[in-house]
Amino acid sequence: MNKEIFVKLLAQRQFKAVRSILDVMNEVDIASLLSDLDDKELALAFRLIPKDKAAEVFANMNHSMQTYLVEMFSEKELKELLDDLYMDDTVDLLEELPANLVNRILNTVDQADRTLINQLLNYPDDSAGTLMTTEYVDIRETMTVAQAMAHIKETGIHKETIYTCYVTDQRRLLGIVSAKDLMTTADDVLIRDLMQTEIISVSTHTDKEEVAQLFTKYNFLALPVLDQDERLVGIVTFDDAMDVMVDEATEDITKMAAMSPSEKSYFETSVLAHAKHRIAWLLILMFSATITGTIITRYENAFAAIPLLVSFIPMLMDTGGNCGSQSSTLIIRGIALGEIQFSDLFRVMFKEFRVSLIVGVALALANGIRILIMYKNAGLALVIGLSLVATIVISKLIGCVLPLIAKKLHMDPAIMASPLITTLVDTCSILIYFNIATQVFQL
Amino acid sequence: MNKEIFVKLLAQRQFKAVRSILDVMNEVDIASLLSDLDDKELALAFRLIPKDKAAEVFANMNHSMQTYLVEMFSEKELKELLDDLYMDDTVDLLEELPANLVNRILNTVDQADRTLINQLLNYPDDSAGTLMTTEYVDIRETMTVAQAMAHIKETGIHKETIYTCYVTDQRRLLGIVSAKDLMTTADDVLIRDLMQTEIISVSTHTDKEEVAQLFTKYNFLALPVLDQDERLVGIVTFDDAMDVMVDEATEDITKMAAMSPSEKSYFETSVLAHAKHRIAWLLILMFSATITGTIITRYENAFAAIPLLVSFIPMLMDTGGNCGSQSSTLIIRGIALGEIQFSDLFRVMFKEFRVSLIVGVALALANGIRILIMYKNAGLALVIGLSLVATIVISKLIGCVLPLIAKKLHMDPAIMASPLITTLVDTCSILIYFNIATQVFQL
């Protein structure tokens, strides 16, 4: 859909045309189309969206658009919207609204929903509880397939997914039945005989990253969420798990480059916010790097005697940093994907040690040959070669150990990524280098 | 399930107990359980898996287990497995098998499947064509809901998903109907009146990263794949898209740390393979870093006169590298998520320029104060401050421009990440630093 045409039609108040465009468009695309309108046009356009799509479009809007619309809505409009919004989207909305609008919404919904919403808002930020929706299909084990299908036909339209049905008794989860099973099984089969009873579930307090990992592993469409009394309180659907996966990967990547993660996209984040997210780590790393500088001054005599020594500093520092970040990156990603645990520490260290020996010797040889050709100085080749091997072994070990220790201490392994490791490795490589140099050249 | 108990029961040939364990277990977990068995036990255990789970378990096994089983299978067993495997899993299997086993499989399937398989194997490696499955539910627009449901009950059991049904006429895609719509609509409604006609689809040659992005954006369960003549040839399901997303993020993260991506997990990759993946970039970066070293030697007189100058090299190099990698990381991730395009180049540059000014001045002030306190040397504070601002501005600009240029040149933006940028920025920062120093101190 061409945005300009849409804006023009709307400005000319050609409501019929606008409505027929909105009629055929996907909800996600409508939300994106509306994001280009100014506030007044937005309220107008939103009211032209077909009723069965409005809630879904709303759920796909950014927070500032949502806030504006909630402010504009009449009581009746607000009630209609809230009736159609799934519970997880309502909670998402409330988490971002200013307090006065939150109160307005809580006053609009009925008592039961209000209690539920308050409960959902109280779950820890990164838990399955805040991710889940409370609308799911529940059936009884004594129903037949035909009865279950009839039950879905009646109630299913208001559920976020009907493709996994939950067999419950007094809110205790007995089994699950997929819509595929229902649709391909004879009408008179009992749910009891069809349901799967080996169920994988999470608790309301399960970390959402762990929830997302279960989705990736098992390819679920939905996952039941149980409370502390093992009662079914909601489900997480695959679309929310997918969002978590993408967000977590972005967060990890951001942290690995020494920045505080932002919830907004690059362009949505202001210049000041960008600067704020980046300065803290840069300051810490900058002052740590001065330690390396201070160490260098201790070897003033060495590079006064052989000034050429200074010229190898960048190469050693960079190689150490790169080696360390290679190892830490692999380990951080392995931890994030659930492939590496803290208990693998020694296995990882042994593996990295062997890898670093191979890499170190290869790089030392390559550089040694270059130095022999360029400077015809075997002593220098030896110093650089030994420094390289030692630096690479140490940086790879630091790179693999730190993320695992962070994990053990319940910190995010991603902050143990290249920048922090580079700074640490710098100090090590300078110490190694000048110590070897002073020994070999007897400075 | 406790693996040791399972292995013990199997070793004791307690087939009944083994079978009842396999009966209640999830397919993914069975595959993981079987990966701990040796080959002989594996073949035995596989034959004990309930028939309706065997193909799914097989699809979740690693390639070496699959290869072994295909070698072991009788003609009859192989035929049964291939009948139950979805087409995308069959193609995955064939892509990894040695040629003699590929031939064995192609001889086992019937002529129609053989033609189809050959066609699927011919799609480009990273395309929707290799990702898709050819089993989907197709219905006619003249059917009623009840007729469509009856059709699904007959044929649906062999389809990878029945939750999105495709309305076709001579393989032309007219519309889609979700199983939810079918299940919640009156029996006598015509499919024609129920189907959605605004369809988002991909072509067989669409890059699989693009396919995955569509899934994240629209939360689809499945996406239709059309050939060059706009005929429906298959569907991609969300589970495959999820795998692509995870793999692509891992690949990006790996490349961003100057390594060749590996298709295997950390522990599955051998020490030699790890070393191989890491050496190439390290060599390139090491030799590039020697350029910075060579530049330093040109300023031998400067640091012979003021040896203290050398001690600021690590701090300047690290800060420049960190700033560059912050910018490049944000841009690379933005490109991967489809939020940033090449056309945004100047917008991005202007934003990064403003961010870098704020960051640069903040860091220069912090460091200037430190230097004034520690060395009481205003000239030095000025040199370091100016060098910092200039280094930060340049490194942030390099960091944001290179990934966008890579994208424009159809290279992977991820290789323009921190290590490469660090090396480039090092050279810049050293040049800036010594030029400012020689000017200010008139060396």
PDB file of C-alpha atoms in Angstrom, chain A residues 24-26 28-29 60 86 145 149 152-153 156-163 178-187 197-198 200 212 215-221 238-239 241-243 245-246 249-250 253-254 256-259 265-272 274-275 277-279 281-283 285-287 289-290 292-294 296-297 300 303 307-308 310-315 317-319 322-323 325-327 329-331 333 337 339-340 344 347-348 351-352 354-355 358-359 362-363 366-367 370 388 396 418-419 422-423 426, chain B residues 24-26 28-29 60 86 145 149 152-153 156-163 178-187 197-198 200 212 215-221 238-239 241-243 245-247 249-250 253-254 256-259 265-272 274-275 277-279 281-283 285-287 289-290 292-294 296-297 300 303 307-308 310-315 317-319 322-323 325-327 329-331 333 337 339-340 344 347-348 351-352 354-355 358-359 362-363 366-367 370 388 396 418-419 422-423 426:
ATOM      1  CA  VAL A  24      -7.842  -5.922   2.757  1.00  0.00           C
ATOM      2  CA  MET A  25      -4.671  -4.948   4.608  1.00  0.00           C
ATOM      3  CA  ASN A  26      -2.825  -7.036   7.176  1.00  0.00           C
ATOM      4  CA  VAL A  28       0.773  -5.346  11.082  1.00  0.00           C
ATOM      5  CA  ASP A  29       0.891  -3.297   7.891  1.00  0.00           C
ATOM      6  CA  ASN A  60       0.939  -3.765  16.878  1.00  0.00           C
ATOM      7  CA  TYR A  86      -5.847 -10.322  24.453  1.00  0.00           C
ATOM      8  CA  VAL A 145     -13.974 -34.985  19.859  1.00  0.00           C
ATOM      9  CA  MET A 149     -15.076 -29.105  18.514  1.00  0.00           C
ATOM     10  CA  ILE A 152     -14.272 -24.472  20.416  1.00  0.00           C
ATOM     11  CA  LYS A 153     -16.787 -23.232  17.861  1.00  0.00           C
ATOM     12  CA  GLY A 156     -12.643 -20.219  20.374  1.00  0.00           C
ATOM     13  CA  ILE A 157     -13.080 -16.940  18.553  1.00  0.00           C
ATOM     14  CA  HIS A 158     -11.908 -14.988  21.602  1.00  0.00           C
ATOM     15  CA  LYS A 159      -8.829 -17.114  22.281  1.00  0.00           C
ATOM     16  CA  GLU A 160      -5.360 -16.133  21.111  1.00  0.00           C
ATOM     17  CA  THR A 161      -4.753 -19.659  19.908  1.00  0.00           C
ATOM     18  CA  ILE A 162      -7.065 -22.630  19.607  1.00  0.00           C
ATOM     19  CA  TYR A 163      -4.437 -24.915  18.151  1.00  0.00           C
ATOM     20  CA  SER A 178      -3.804 -30.367  19.410  1.00  0.00           C
ATOM     21  CA  ALA A 179      -6.397 -28.985  17.029  1.00  0.00           C
ATOM     22  CA  LYS A 180      -4.766 -31.190  14.407  1.00  0.00           C
ATOM     23  CA  ASP A 181      -5.641 -34.275  16.484  1.00  0.00           C
ATOM     24  CA  LEU A 182      -9.204 -33.050  16.905  1.00  0.00           C
ATOM     25  CA  MET A 183      -9.586 -32.304  13.208  1.00  0.00           C
ATOM     26  CA  THR A 184      -8.236 -35.659  12.052  1.00  0.00           C
ATOM     27  CA  THR A 185      -9.852 -37.967  14.620  1.00  0.00           C
ATOM     28  CA  ALA A 186     -13.302 -39.594  14.536  1.00  0.00           C
ATOM     29  CA  ASP A 187     -16.071 -37.601  16.241  1.00  0.00           C
ATOM     30  CA  THR A 197      -0.309 -36.573  29.192  1.00  0.00           C
ATOM     31  CA  GLU A 198       3.455 -36.046  29.122  1.00  0.00           C
ATOM     32  CA  ILE A 200       6.194 -29.766  29.113  1.00  0.00           C
ATOM     33  CA  ALA A 212      11.995 -18.969  24.397  1.00  0.00           C
ATOM     34  CA  PHE A 215      10.043 -23.036  21.969  1.00  0.00           C
ATOM     35  CA  THR A 216      13.150 -23.284  19.809  1.00  0.00           C
ATOM     36  CA  LYS A 217      13.934 -26.756  21.066  1.00  0.00           C
ATOM     37  CA  TYR A 218      10.492 -28.317  20.769  1.00  0.00           C
ATOM     38  CA  ASN A 219       8.852 -26.147  18.086  1.00  0.00           C
ATOM     39  CA  PHE A 220       5.769 -25.613  20.227  1.00  0.00           C
ATOM     40  CA  LEU A 221       2.885 -23.393  19.165  1.00  0.00           C
ATOM     41  CA  PHE A 238       5.019 -18.865  19.835  1.00  0.00           C
ATOM     42  CA  ASP A 239       4.792 -15.311  18.482  1.00  0.00           C
ATOM     43  CA  ALA A 241       8.514 -16.384  22.225  1.00  0.00           C
ATOM     44  CA  MET A 242       9.848 -15.347  18.810  1.00  0.00           C
ATOM     45  CA  ASP A 243       9.867 -11.699  19.889  1.00  0.00           C
ATOM     46  CA  MET A 245      14.350 -14.525  20.997  1.00  0.00           C
ATOM     47  CA  VAL A 246      14.961 -11.582  18.678  1.00  0.00           C
ATOM     48  CA  ALA A 249      19.793 -11.674  20.680  1.00  0.00           C
ATOM     49  CA  THR A 250      19.763  -7.895  20.135  1.00  0.00           C
ATOM     50  CA  ILE A 253      24.812  -8.201  20.810  1.00  0.00           C
ATOM     51  CA  THR A 254      24.425  -4.699  22.248  1.00  0.00           C
ATOM     52  CA  MET A 256      28.763  -7.459  23.831  1.00  0.00           C
ATOM     53  CA  ALA A 257      29.723  -4.177  22.191  1.00  0.00           C
ATOM     54  CA  ALA A 258      29.872  -2.405  25.563  1.00  0.00           C
ATOM     55  CA  MET A 259      26.535  -0.606  25.425  1.00  0.00           C
ATOM     56  CA  SER A 265      15.066   0.751  17.577  1.00  0.00           C
ATOM     57  CA  TYR A 266      18.107   2.697  16.371  1.00  0.00           C
ATOM     58  CA  PHE A 267      16.205   5.623  14.904  1.00  0.00           C
ATOM     59  CA  GLU A 268      13.635   5.751  17.705  1.00  0.00           C
ATOM     60  CA  THR A 269      16.431   6.253  20.243  1.00  0.00           C
ATOM     61  CA  SER A 270      17.404   9.911  20.622  1.00  0.00           C
ATOM     62  CA  VAL A 271      20.973  11.168  20.182  1.00  0.00           C
ATOM     63  CA  LEU A 272      21.190  11.892  23.915  1.00  0.00           C
ATOM     64  CA  HIS A 274      22.408   6.859  22.408  1.00  0.00           C
ATOM     65  CA  ALA A 275      25.234   8.820  24.031  1.00  0.00           C
ATOM     66  CA  HIS A 277      23.934   4.150  26.588  1.00  0.00           C
ATOM     67  CA  ARG A 278      27.507   4.262  25.354  1.00  0.00           C
ATOM     68  CA  ILE A 279      29.396   6.606  27.702  1.00  0.00           C
ATOM     69  CA  TRP A 281      31.248   1.569  29.494  1.00  0.00           C
ATOM     70  CA  LEU A 282      33.580   3.763  27.436  1.00  0.00           C
ATOM     71  CA  LEU A 283      34.648   5.632  30.576  1.00  0.00           C
ATOM     72  CA  LEU A 285      37.209   0.907  29.638  1.00  0.00           C
ATOM     73  CA  MET A 286      39.142   4.111  28.994  1.00  0.00           C
ATOM     74  CA  PHE A 287      40.379   4.337  32.552  1.00  0.00           C
ATOM     75  CA  ALA A 289      43.256   1.128  29.461  1.00  0.00           C
ATOM     76  CA  THR A 290      45.336   3.790  31.211  1.00  0.00           C
ATOM     77  CA  THR A 292      48.132  -0.594  30.433  1.00  0.00           C
ATOM     78  CA  GLY A 293      49.615   2.813  29.615  1.00  0.00           C
ATOM     79  CA  THR A 294      51.083   3.132  33.096  1.00  0.00           C
ATOM     80  CA  ILE A 296      54.273   0.776  29.497  1.00  0.00           C
ATOM     81  CA  THR A 297      55.969   3.730  31.188  1.00  0.00           C
ATOM     82  CA  GLU A 300      60.648   3.328  29.264  1.00  0.00           C
ATOM     83  CA  PHE A 303      61.926   1.180  24.286  1.00  0.00           C
ATOM     84  CA  PRO A 307      62.534   2.086  19.818  1.00  0.00           C
ATOM     85  CA  LEU A 308      61.373  -0.562  17.315  1.00  0.00           C
ATOM     86  CA  VAL A 310      57.012   0.210  20.433  1.00  0.00           C
ATOM     87  CA  SER A 311      55.904  -0.525  16.902  1.00  0.00           C
ATOM     88  CA  PHE A 312      54.804  -4.058  17.840  1.00  0.00           C
ATOM     89  CA  ILE A 313      52.503  -2.882  20.617  1.00  0.00           C
ATOM     90  CA  PRO A 314      49.393  -2.377  18.431  1.00  0.00           C
ATOM     91  CA  MET A 315      49.847  -5.752  16.739  1.00  0.00           C
ATOM     92  CA  MET A 317      47.325  -5.760  21.697  1.00  0.00           C
ATOM     93  CA  ASP A 318      44.969  -6.209  18.768  1.00  0.00           C
ATOM     94  CA  THR A 319      45.752  -9.892  18.293  1.00  0.00           C
ATOM     95  CA  ASN A 322      40.727 -10.451  18.862  1.00  0.00           C
ATOM     96  CA  CYS A 323      41.625 -13.874  20.239  1.00  0.00           C
ATOM     97  CA  SER A 325      36.797 -11.859  21.865  1.00  0.00           C
ATOM     98  CA  GLN A 326      36.638 -14.901  19.572  1.00  0.00           C
ATOM     99  CA  SER A 327      36.584 -17.216  22.569  1.00  0.00           C
ATOM    100  CA  THR A 329      31.813 -14.723  21.790  1.00  0.00           C
ATOM    101  CA  LEU A 330      31.579 -18.470  21.192  1.00  0.00           C
ATOM    102  CA  ILE A 331      31.079 -19.155  24.892  1.00  0.00           C
ATOM    103  CA  ARG A 333      26.499 -17.600  22.424  1.00  0.00           C
ATOM    104  CA  LEU A 337      21.620 -21.271  23.323  1.00  0.00           C
ATOM    105  CA  GLU A 339      24.732 -25.582  24.783  1.00  0.00           C
ATOM    106  CA  ILE A 340      27.371 -24.680  27.384  1.00  0.00           C
ATOM    107  CA  ASP A 344      31.719 -27.491  31.260  1.00  0.00           C
ATOM    108  CA  ARG A 347      36.235 -29.006  29.158  1.00  0.00           C
ATOM    109  CA  VAL A 348      36.008 -25.556  27.598  1.00  0.00           C
ATOM    110  CA  LYS A 351      39.560 -27.101  24.287  1.00  0.00           C
ATOM    111  CA  GLU A 352      40.475 -23.409  24.142  1.00  0.00           C
ATOM    112  CA  ARG A 354      44.559 -26.605  22.468  1.00  0.00           C
ATOM    113  CA  VAL A 355      42.984 -24.231  19.950  1.00  0.00           C
ATOM    114  CA  ILE A 358      47.593 -24.135  17.245  1.00  0.00           C
ATOM    115  CA  VAL A 359      46.554 -20.552  16.523  1.00  0.00           C
ATOM    116  CA  ALA A 362      50.674 -20.428  13.371  1.00  0.00           C
ATOM    117  CA  LEU A 363      50.588 -16.688  13.984  1.00  0.00           C
ATOM    118  CA  ALA A 366      53.886 -16.144  10.115  1.00  0.00           C
ATOM    119  CA  ASN A 367      55.067 -13.104  12.000  1.00  0.00           C
ATOM    120  CA  ARG A 370      57.987 -11.561   8.253  1.00  0.00           C
ATOM    121  CA  LEU A 388      52.333 -13.903  20.533  1.00  0.00           C
ATOM    122  CA  LYS A 396      41.733 -17.304  24.910  1.00  0.00           C
ATOM    123  CA  SER A 418      35.294  -8.300  23.722  1.00  0.00           C
ATOM    124  CA  PRO A 419      35.670  -4.755  25.112  1.00  0.00           C
ATOM    125  CA  THR A 422      40.358  -6.565  25.344  1.00  0.00           C
ATOM    126  CA  THR A 423      41.260  -4.239  28.173  1.00  0.00           C
ATOM    127  CA  ASP A 426      46.009  -5.597  26.781  1.00  0.00           C
TER     128      ASP A 426
ATOM    129  CA  VAL B  24       5.317 -41.014  26.645  1.00  0.00           C
ATOM    130  CA  MET B  25       8.425 -39.077  25.653  1.00  0.00           C
ATOM    131  CA  ASN B  26       8.553 -36.082  23.353  1.00  0.00           C
ATOM    132  CA  VAL B  28      12.906 -34.059  20.519  1.00  0.00           C
ATOM    133  CA  ASP B  29      13.836 -35.607  23.858  1.00  0.00           C
ATOM    134  CA  ASN B  60      15.497 -34.366  15.094  1.00  0.00           C
ATOM    135  CA  TYR B  86       8.034 -34.489   5.580  1.00  0.00           C
ATOM    136  CA  VAL B 145     -16.597 -25.149   5.622  1.00  0.00           C
ATOM    137  CA  MET B 149     -13.144 -29.932   7.321  1.00  0.00           C
ATOM    138  CA  ILE B 152      -8.727 -32.118   6.137  1.00  0.00           C
ATOM    139  CA  LYS B 153      -9.899 -35.083   8.191  1.00  0.00           C
ATOM    140  CA  GLY B 156      -4.529 -33.646   6.979  1.00  0.00           C
ATOM    141  CA  ILE B 157      -2.734 -36.279   8.979  1.00  0.00           C
ATOM    142  CA  HIS B 158       0.142 -36.348   6.506  1.00  0.00           C
ATOM    143  CA  LYS B 159       0.591 -32.573   6.319  1.00  0.00           C
ATOM    144  CA  GLU B 160       3.221 -30.712   8.322  1.00  0.00           C
ATOM    145  CA  THR B 161       0.654 -28.080   9.269  1.00  0.00           C
ATOM    146  CA  ILE B 162      -3.080 -27.942   8.735  1.00  0.00           C
ATOM    147  CA  TYR B 163      -3.512 -24.635  10.494  1.00  0.00           C
ATOM    148  CA  SER B 178      -6.956 -20.514   8.838  1.00  0.00           C
ATOM    149  CA  ALA B 179      -8.046 -23.609  10.724  1.00  0.00           C
ATOM    150  CA  LYS B 180      -9.310 -21.212  13.388  1.00  0.00           C
ATOM    151  CA  ASP B 181     -11.685 -19.672  10.861  1.00  0.00           C
ATOM    152  CA  LEU B 182     -12.874 -23.121   9.778  1.00  0.00           C
ATOM    153  CA  MET B 183     -13.382 -24.259  13.356  1.00  0.00           C
ATOM    154  CA  THR B 184     -15.320 -21.188  14.420  1.00  0.00           C
ATOM    155  CA  THR B 185     -17.494 -20.653  11.326  1.00  0.00           C
ATOM    156  CA  ALA B 186     -20.850 -22.215  10.473  1.00  0.00           C
ATOM    157  CA  ASP B 187     -20.670 -25.409   8.399  1.00  0.00           C
ATOM    158  CA  THR B 197      -7.298 -12.818  -0.501  1.00  0.00           C
ATOM    159  CA  GLU B 198      -4.604 -10.332   0.469  1.00  0.00           C
ATOM    160  CA  ILE B 200       1.816 -12.318   1.712  1.00  0.00           C
ATOM    161  CA  ALA B 212      12.487 -15.400   8.700  1.00  0.00           C
ATOM    162  CA  PHE B 215       7.663 -14.497  10.192  1.00  0.00           C
ATOM    163  CA  THR B 216       8.915 -12.217  12.975  1.00  0.00           C
ATOM    164  CA  LYS B 217       7.060  -9.248  11.548  1.00  0.00           C
ATOM    165  CA  TYR B 218       3.685 -10.874  10.930  1.00  0.00           C
ATOM    166  CA  ASN B 219       3.740 -13.810  13.384  1.00  0.00           C
ATOM    167  CA  PHE B 220       2.700 -16.245  10.675  1.00  0.00           C
ATOM    168  CA  LEU B 221       2.383 -19.970  11.284  1.00  0.00           C
ATOM    169  CA  PHE B 238       7.269 -21.215  11.596  1.00  0.00           C
ATOM    170  CA  ASP B 239       9.513 -23.828  13.226  1.00  0.00           C
ATOM    171  CA  ALA B 241      11.811 -19.938  10.310  1.00  0.00           C
ATOM    172  CA  MET B 242      12.655 -19.942  14.021  1.00  0.00           C
ATOM    173  CA  ASP B 243      15.664 -22.172  13.347  1.00  0.00           C
ATOM    174  CA  MET B 245      16.530 -16.835  12.975  1.00  0.00           C
ATOM    175  CA  VAL B 246      18.615 -18.502  15.658  1.00  0.00           C
ATOM    176  CA  ASP B 247      21.192 -19.704  13.136  1.00  0.00           C
ATOM    177  CA  ALA B 249      21.958 -14.547  14.790  1.00  0.00           C
ATOM    178  CA  THR B 250      24.671 -17.048  15.708  1.00  0.00           C
ATOM    179  CA  ILE B 253      27.667 -12.920  16.149  1.00  0.00           C
ATOM    180  CA  THR B 254      30.409 -15.316  15.048  1.00  0.00           C
ATOM    181  CA  MET B 256      31.318 -10.067  14.170  1.00  0.00           C
ATOM    182  CA  ALA B 257      34.030 -11.626  16.329  1.00  0.00           C
ATOM    183  CA  ALA B 258      36.227 -12.300  13.276  1.00  0.00           C
ATOM    184  CA  MET B 259      35.527 -16.011  12.864  1.00  0.00           C
ATOM    185  CA  SER B 265      27.804 -26.429  18.100  1.00  0.00           C
ATOM    186  CA  TYR B 266      30.878 -25.467  20.158  1.00  0.00           C
ATOM    187  CA  PHE B 267      31.607 -28.948  21.464  1.00  0.00           C
ATOM    188  CA  GLU B 268      30.763 -30.682  18.187  1.00  0.00           C
ATOM    189  CA  THR B 269      33.411 -28.622  16.408  1.00  0.00           C
ATOM    190  CA  SER B 270      36.869 -30.196  16.639  1.00  0.00           C
ATOM    191  CA  VAL B 271      39.903 -28.315  17.976  1.00  0.00           C
ATOM    192  CA  LEU B 272      41.403 -28.231  14.501  1.00  0.00           C
ATOM    193  CA  HIS B 274      37.998 -24.222  15.680  1.00  0.00           C
ATOM    194  CA  ALA B 275      41.589 -23.187  14.944  1.00  0.00           C
ATOM    195  CA  HIS B 277      37.796 -20.900  11.682  1.00  0.00           C
ATOM    196  CA  ARG B 278      39.792 -18.387  13.669  1.00  0.00           C
ATOM    197  CA  ILE B 279      43.244 -18.212  12.051  1.00  0.00           C
ATOM    198  CA  TRP B 281      40.952 -13.371  10.200  1.00  0.00           C
ATOM    199  CA  LEU B 282      43.583 -13.231  12.931  1.00  0.00           C
ATOM    200  CA  LEU B 283      46.350 -13.310  10.309  1.00  0.00           C
ATOM    201  CA  LEU B 285      44.112  -8.405  11.290  1.00  0.00           C
ATOM    202  CA  MET B 286      47.594  -9.057  12.661  1.00  0.00           C
ATOM    203  CA  PHE B 287      49.294  -7.906   9.495  1.00  0.00           C
ATOM    204  CA  ALA B 289      47.949  -3.966  12.786  1.00  0.00           C
ATOM    205  CA  THR B 290      51.612  -3.922  11.810  1.00  0.00           C
ATOM    206  CA  THR B 292      49.829   0.965  12.731  1.00  0.00           C
ATOM    207  CA  GLY B 293      53.146  -0.186  14.188  1.00  0.00           C
ATOM    208  CA  THR B 294      55.042   1.087  11.162  1.00  0.00           C
ATOM    209  CA  ILE B 296      54.415   4.653  15.112  1.00  0.00           C
ATOM    210  CA  THR B 297      58.076   4.215  14.143  1.00  0.00           C
ATOM    211  CA  GLU B 300      60.216   7.820  16.974  1.00  0.00           C
ATOM    212  CA  PHE B 303      58.272   9.645  21.882  1.00  0.00           C
ATOM    213  CA  PRO B 307      58.351   9.039  26.454  1.00  0.00           C
ATOM    214  CA  LEU B 308      55.096   9.616  28.345  1.00  0.00           C
ATOM    215  CA  VAL B 310      53.672   6.142  24.447  1.00  0.00           C
ATOM    216  CA  SER B 311      51.660   5.411  27.563  1.00  0.00           C
ATOM    217  CA  PHE B 312      48.503   6.935  26.049  1.00  0.00           C
ATOM    218  CA  ILE B 313      48.583   4.717  22.952  1.00  0.00           C
ATOM    219  CA  PRO B 314      46.609   1.806  24.480  1.00  0.00           C
ATOM    220  CA  MET B 315      43.937   4.132  25.866  1.00  0.00           C
ATOM    221  CA  MET B 317      43.481   2.734  20.501  1.00  0.00           C
ATOM    222  CA  ASP B 318      41.042   0.934  22.809  1.00  0.00           C
ATOM    223  CA  THR B 319      38.629   3.832  23.048  1.00  0.00           C
ATOM    224  CA  ASN B 322      35.258   0.435  21.348  1.00  0.00           C
ATOM    225  CA  CYS B 323      33.498   3.463  19.844  1.00  0.00           C
ATOM    226  CA  SER B 325      32.445  -1.333  17.419  1.00  0.00           C
ATOM    227  CA  GLN B 326      29.528   0.242  19.284  1.00  0.00           C
ATOM    228  CA  SER B 327      28.401   2.003  16.126  1.00  0.00           C
ATOM    229  CA  THR B 329      27.221  -3.304  16.085  1.00  0.00           C
ATOM    230  CA  LEU B 330      24.091  -1.143  16.218  1.00  0.00           C
ATOM    231  CA  ILE B 331      24.080  -0.697  12.462  1.00  0.00           C
ATOM    232  CA  ARG B 333      21.918  -5.444  13.993  1.00  0.00           C
ATOM    233  CA  LEU B 337      16.359  -6.699  11.653  1.00  0.00           C
ATOM    234  CA  GLU B 339      15.286  -1.425  10.481  1.00  0.00           C
ATOM    235  CA  ILE B 340      18.156   0.284   8.648  1.00  0.00           C
ATOM    236  CA  ASP B 344      19.538   5.817   5.561  1.00  0.00           C
ATOM    237  CA  ARG B 347      20.674  10.004   8.453  1.00  0.00           C
ATOM    238  CA  VAL B 348      22.810   7.444  10.267  1.00  0.00           C
ATOM    239  CA  LYS B 351      23.088  10.796  14.107  1.00  0.00           C
ATOM    240  CA  GLU B 352      26.418   9.115  14.838  1.00  0.00           C
ATOM    241  CA  ARG B 354      26.110  14.090  17.030  1.00  0.00           C
ATOM    242  CA  VAL B 355      26.404  11.102  19.366  1.00  0.00           C
ATOM    243  CA  ILE B 358      28.711  14.260  23.028  1.00  0.00           C
ATOM    244  CA  VAL B 359      30.629  11.106  23.858  1.00  0.00           C
ATOM    245  CA  ALA B 362      32.551  13.799  27.834  1.00  0.00           C
ATOM    246  CA  LEU B 363      35.483  11.428  27.588  1.00  0.00           C
ATOM    247  CA  ALA B 366      37.076  13.172  32.122  1.00  0.00           C
ATOM    248  CA  ASN B 367      40.524  12.319  30.854  1.00  0.00           C
ATOM    249  CA  ARG B 370      42.690  13.163  35.278  1.00  0.00           C
ATOM    250  CA  LEU B 388      40.099  11.651  21.894  1.00  0.00           C
ATOM    251  CA  LYS B 396      31.998   6.214  14.997  1.00  0.00           C
ATOM    252  CA  SER B 418      34.642  -4.573  15.641  1.00  0.00           C
ATOM    253  CA  PRO B 419      37.866  -6.428  14.754  1.00  0.00           C
ATOM    254  CA  THR B 422      39.403  -1.655  15.378  1.00  0.00           C
ATOM    255  CA  THR B 423      42.338  -2.188  13.066  1.00  0.00           C
ATOM    256  CA  ASP B 426      43.914   2.170  15.314  1.00  0.00           C
TER     257      ASP B 426
END
